[in-house]
Amino acid sequence: MWLINSSVGRKVVMSVTGIALILFLTFHCCMNIVALFSANGYNMICEFLGANWYAVVATLGLAALAVTHIVFAFILTVQNRKARGENRYATPTTVNTSGLMDVAERWASGNMLVLGIAILLGLLMHLKDFWYNMMFAELFHLEGLAHSPADGFGWIVETFSSPLIAALYLAWFCAIWFHIAHGFWSAMHTLGASGKIWQKRMQCIGLVYVTLLMLGFAVVVLAFAFGCAPALCCTAAC
């Protein structure tokens, strides 16, 4: 099958799975922002996405996307390392950029594997802090936890009350920013949005989109880390 056996096919798989994961991050960010304003609203979403069959199926599907993306990324990295040496992540382009964003783009394009490993480590931390204490705990009826598996708001408050954990999450978001800032337009290039005009547009759209996305995640972490989320005030008032 050409999607698996050819270099172009592998890049297409990488691009499609990457875009799917970005869409999931967008949903996750919107969900997290709800926690800023309403503890009950956020917990309602958590209950809906708890240990229900459709949530479990969706989680397995998401895990399959992530594993596929990681495996194909590793395969392509090895291939590119052999074929291009130090320029293994270079993508042919006629777009001229300059300044800080150009430096960031060049650094990200040359360190995608390092960024991928950092993102994977952050993902494991996130799964330990939330998925294990929520969906996994509900599925296997774990007891003795600090909060109920359905109390997502309580787990957010618990997790980000630690300055170290909050700082690690912010560092994780930075790694994701660099990874997607390069990966988004690279995926669009693979899927056909190439040429001077469209590649420049995809670079701009990707940078703006991922910046807003990561800012959304960061605002939630900082708001709970500093105890200034509006939902905390409402909870205290109640």
Coordinates of C-alpha atoms in Angstrom, one line a residue:
M1 CA 0.0 0.0 0.0
W2 CA 1.5 3.3 -1.1
L3 CA 0.5 5.1 2.1
I4 CA 2.9 2.9 4.0
N5 CA 5.5 1.8 1.5
S6 CA 6.3 5.1 -0.2
S7 CA 7.9 8.2 1.3
V8 CA 5.1 10.5 -0.1
G9 CA 2.5 8.2 1.3
R10 CA 4.1 8.3 4.8
K11 CA 4.2 12.1 4.6
V12 CA 0.5 12.1 3.7
V13 CA -0.3 9.9 6.8
M14 CA 1.8 12.2 8.9
S15 CA 0.0 15.3 7.6
V16 CA -3.5 13.9 8.0
T17 CA -2.9 12.5 11.5
G18 CA -1.2 15.7 12.5
I19 CA -4.1 17.9 11.4
A20 CA -6.5 15.5 13.2
L21 CA -4.5 16.0 16.4
I22 CA -4.5 19.8 16.0
L23 CA -8.3 19.6 15.7
F24 CA -8.5 17.6 18.9
L25 CA -6.2 20.2 20.6
T26 CA -8.6 22.9 19.5
F27 CA -11.6 21.1 21.1
H28 CA -9.5 20.4 24.3
C29 CA -8.6 24.1 24.5
C30 CA -12.3 25.2 24.2
M31 CA -13.2 22.7 26.9
N32 CA -10.5 24.0 29.2
I33 CA -11.6 27.6 28.8
V34 CA -15.0 26.6 30.1
A35 CA -13.2 25.7 33.4
L36 CA -12.2 29.3 33.7
F37 CA -15.8 30.4 34.1
S38 CA -17.8 27.5 35.4
A39 CA -16.9 24.6 37.6
N40 CA -20.3 23.0 37.1
G41 CA -20.1 23.5 33.3
Y42 CA -16.7 22.0 33.1
N43 CA -17.7 19.0 35.2
M44 CA -20.7 18.4 33.1
I45 CA -18.5 18.1 30.1
C46 CA -16.2 15.8 32.0
E47 CA -19.2 13.6 33.0
F48 CA -20.3 13.5 29.3
L49 CA -16.8 12.5 28.3
G50 CA -16.3 10.1 31.2
A51 CA -16.2 6.3 31.0
N52 CA -19.0 6.0 28.4
W53 CA -18.6 3.7 25.5
Y54 CA -18.4 6.5 23.0
A55 CA -15.8 8.3 25.0
V56 CA -13.7 5.2 25.3
V57 CA -13.9 4.5 21.6
A58 CA -13.0 8.1 20.9
T59 CA -10.0 7.8 23.3
L60 CA -8.8 4.7 21.6
G61 CA -9.2 6.4 18.2
L62 CA -7.2 9.4 19.4
A63 CA -4.5 7.1 20.8
A64 CA -4.3 5.3 17.4
L65 CA -3.9 8.7 15.7
A66 CA -1.1 9.7 18.1
V67 CA 0.7 6.4 17.8
T68 CA 0.5 6.4 14.0
H69 CA 1.8 10.0 13.9
I70 CA 4.7 9.2 16.2
V71 CA 5.7 6.0 14.4
F72 CA 5.6 7.6 11.0
A73 CA 7.5 10.6 12.3
F74 CA 10.2 8.3 13.5
I75 CA 10.4 6.4 10.2
L76 CA 10.6 9.7 8.2
T77 CA 13.2 11.1 10.5
V78 CA 15.4 8.1 10.0
Q79 CA 14.9 8.3 6.3
N80 CA 15.6 12.0 6.1
R81 CA 18.6 11.7 8.3
K82 CA 20.2 9.2 5.9
A83 CA 19.2 11.1 2.8
R84 CA 19.9 14.7 3.8
G85 CA 22.3 14.7 6.7
E86 CA 22.2 17.9 8.6
N87 CA 19.4 19.3 6.3
R88 CA 17.1 16.3 7.1
Y89 CA 14.0 18.5 7.9
A90 CA 14.5 21.0 5.1
T91 CA 11.5 21.7 3.0
P92 CA 12.0 23.3 -0.5
T93 CA 10.6 26.8 -0.3
T94 CA 10.7 30.0 -2.2
V95 CA 9.2 32.1 0.6
N96 CA 11.6 34.7 2.1
T97 CA 11.1 35.4 5.8
S98 CA 13.3 37.3 8.3
G99 CA 13.5 38.2 11.9
L100 CA 12.6 36.3 15.0
M101 CA 9.9 34.1 13.4
D102 CA 12.4 33.0 10.7
V103 CA 14.9 32.0 13.5
A104 CA 12.1 30.1 15.3
E105 CA 11.0 28.4 12.1
R106 CA 14.5 27.3 11.2
W107 CA 15.1 26.0 14.7
A108 CA 11.8 24.1 14.8
S109 CA 12.4 22.5 11.4
G110 CA 15.8 21.3 12.5
N111 CA 14.7 19.9 15.8
M112 CA 11.4 18.2 15.1
L113 CA 12.5 15.0 16.7
V114 CA 13.6 16.7 19.9
L115 CA 10.4 18.6 20.0
G116 CA 8.4 15.4 19.4
I117 CA 10.2 13.7 22.4
A118 CA 9.5 16.7 24.6
I119 CA 5.8 16.6 23.6
L120 CA 5.6 12.9 24.2
L121 CA 7.0 13.3 27.8
G122 CA 4.5 16.1 28.4
L123 CA 1.7 13.9 27.1
L124 CA 2.7 11.2 29.6
M125 CA 2.6 13.8 32.4
H126 CA -0.8 15.0 31.3
L127 CA -2.1 11.4 31.1
K128 CA -0.9 10.8 34.7
D129 CA -2.4 14.0 36.0
F130 CA -5.8 13.8 34.4
W131 CA -6.6 10.7 32.3
Y132 CA -5.4 8.3 35.0
N133 CA -7.3 10.1 37.7
M134 CA -10.5 10.5 35.7
M135 CA -11.4 8.1 32.9
F136 CA -9.0 5.3 34.0
A137 CA -10.1 5.7 37.7
E138 CA -13.8 5.5 36.7
L139 CA -13.3 2.5 34.4
F140 CA -11.5 0.5 37.1
H141 CA -13.3 1.9 40.1
L142 CA -10.2 3.2 41.8
E143 CA -10.6 4.5 45.4
G144 CA -8.7 6.8 47.7
L145 CA -8.2 9.5 45.1
A146 CA -8.1 13.2 46.2
H147 CA -11.2 13.9 44.0
S148 CA -14.0 12.1 42.3
P149 CA -13.1 10.9 38.7
A150 CA -15.9 13.2 37.5
D151 CA -14.6 16.2 39.3
G152 CA -12.4 17.5 36.5
F153 CA -12.5 21.0 38.0
G154 CA -11.1 19.7 41.3
W155 CA -8.3 17.9 39.4
I156 CA -7.4 21.2 37.6
V157 CA -7.2 23.1 40.8
E158 CA -5.2 20.3 42.4
T159 CA -2.7 19.9 39.6
F160 CA -2.0 23.6 38.9
S161 CA -1.7 24.5 42.5
S162 CA 1.9 23.2 42.2
P163 CA 4.2 25.9 40.7
L164 CA 6.5 23.2 39.4
I165 CA 3.8 21.3 37.6
A166 CA 2.4 24.6 36.2
A167 CA 5.8 25.5 34.9
L168 CA 6.3 22.1 33.2
Y169 CA 2.9 22.5 31.5
L170 CA 3.9 25.9 30.2
A171 CA 7.2 24.4 28.9
W172 CA 5.2 21.6 27.2
F173 CA 3.0 24.2 25.5
C174 CA 6.1 26.0 24.2
A175 CA 7.3 22.7 22.7
I176 CA 3.9 22.1 21.1
W177 CA 4.0 25.6 19.7
F178 CA 7.3 25.1 17.9
H179 CA 6.3 21.7 16.7
I180 CA 2.9 22.8 15.2
A181 CA 4.2 26.1 13.9
H182 CA 6.4 24.1 11.6
G183 CA 4.3 21.0 11.2
F184 CA 1.1 22.8 10.1
W185 CA 2.4 24.5 7.0
S186 CA 4.5 21.5 6.2
A187 CA 1.4 19.3 6.3
M188 CA -0.4 21.8 4.1
H189 CA 2.5 21.7 1.7
T190 CA 2.4 17.9 1.6
L191 CA -1.4 18.0 0.9
G192 CA -1.1 20.4 -2.0
A193 CA -1.1 23.9 -0.6
S194 CA 2.3 24.7 -2.2
G195 CA 3.8 27.5 -4.2
K196 CA 4.9 30.9 -3.1
I197 CA 1.4 32.3 -2.4
W198 CA -0.2 29.4 -0.7
Q199 CA 2.8 28.4 1.3
K200 CA 3.2 31.9 2.7
R201 CA -0.5 32.0 3.6
M202 CA -0.2 28.6 5.3
Q203 CA 2.8 29.7 7.3
C204 CA 0.9 32.8 8.5
I205 CA -2.3 31.0 9.3
G206 CA -0.4 28.3 11.1
L207 CA 1.6 30.7 13.2
V208 CA -1.5 32.7 14.2
Y209 CA -3.6 29.7 14.9
V210 CA -1.1 27.8 17.0
T211 CA -0.2 30.9 18.9
L212 CA -3.8 31.6 19.9
L213 CA -4.3 27.9 20.7
M214 CA -1.3 27.7 23.0
L215 CA -2.2 31.0 24.6
G216 CA -5.6 29.5 25.4
F217 CA -4.0 26.6 27.2
A218 CA -1.5 28.8 29.0
V219 CA -4.1 31.2 30.2
V220 CA -6.0 28.4 31.9
V221 CA -2.8 27.1 33.6
L222 CA -1.8 30.6 34.8
A223 CA -5.3 31.5 36.0
F224 CA -5.5 28.4 38.2
A225 CA -1.8 28.6 39.3
F226 CA -2.3 32.2 40.5
G227 CA -5.8 31.5 41.8
C228 CA -7.5 34.2 39.6
A229 CA -9.8 32.1 37.5
P230 CA -13.4 33.5 37.7
A231 CA -14.8 30.1 38.4
L232 CA -12.7 29.9 41.6
C233 CA -14.3 33.1 42.9
C234 CA -17.8 31.8 42.1
T235 CA -16.9 28.5 43.9
A236 CA -15.6 30.4 47.0
A237 CA -18.7 32.5 47.0
C238 CA -20.9 29.4 47.1

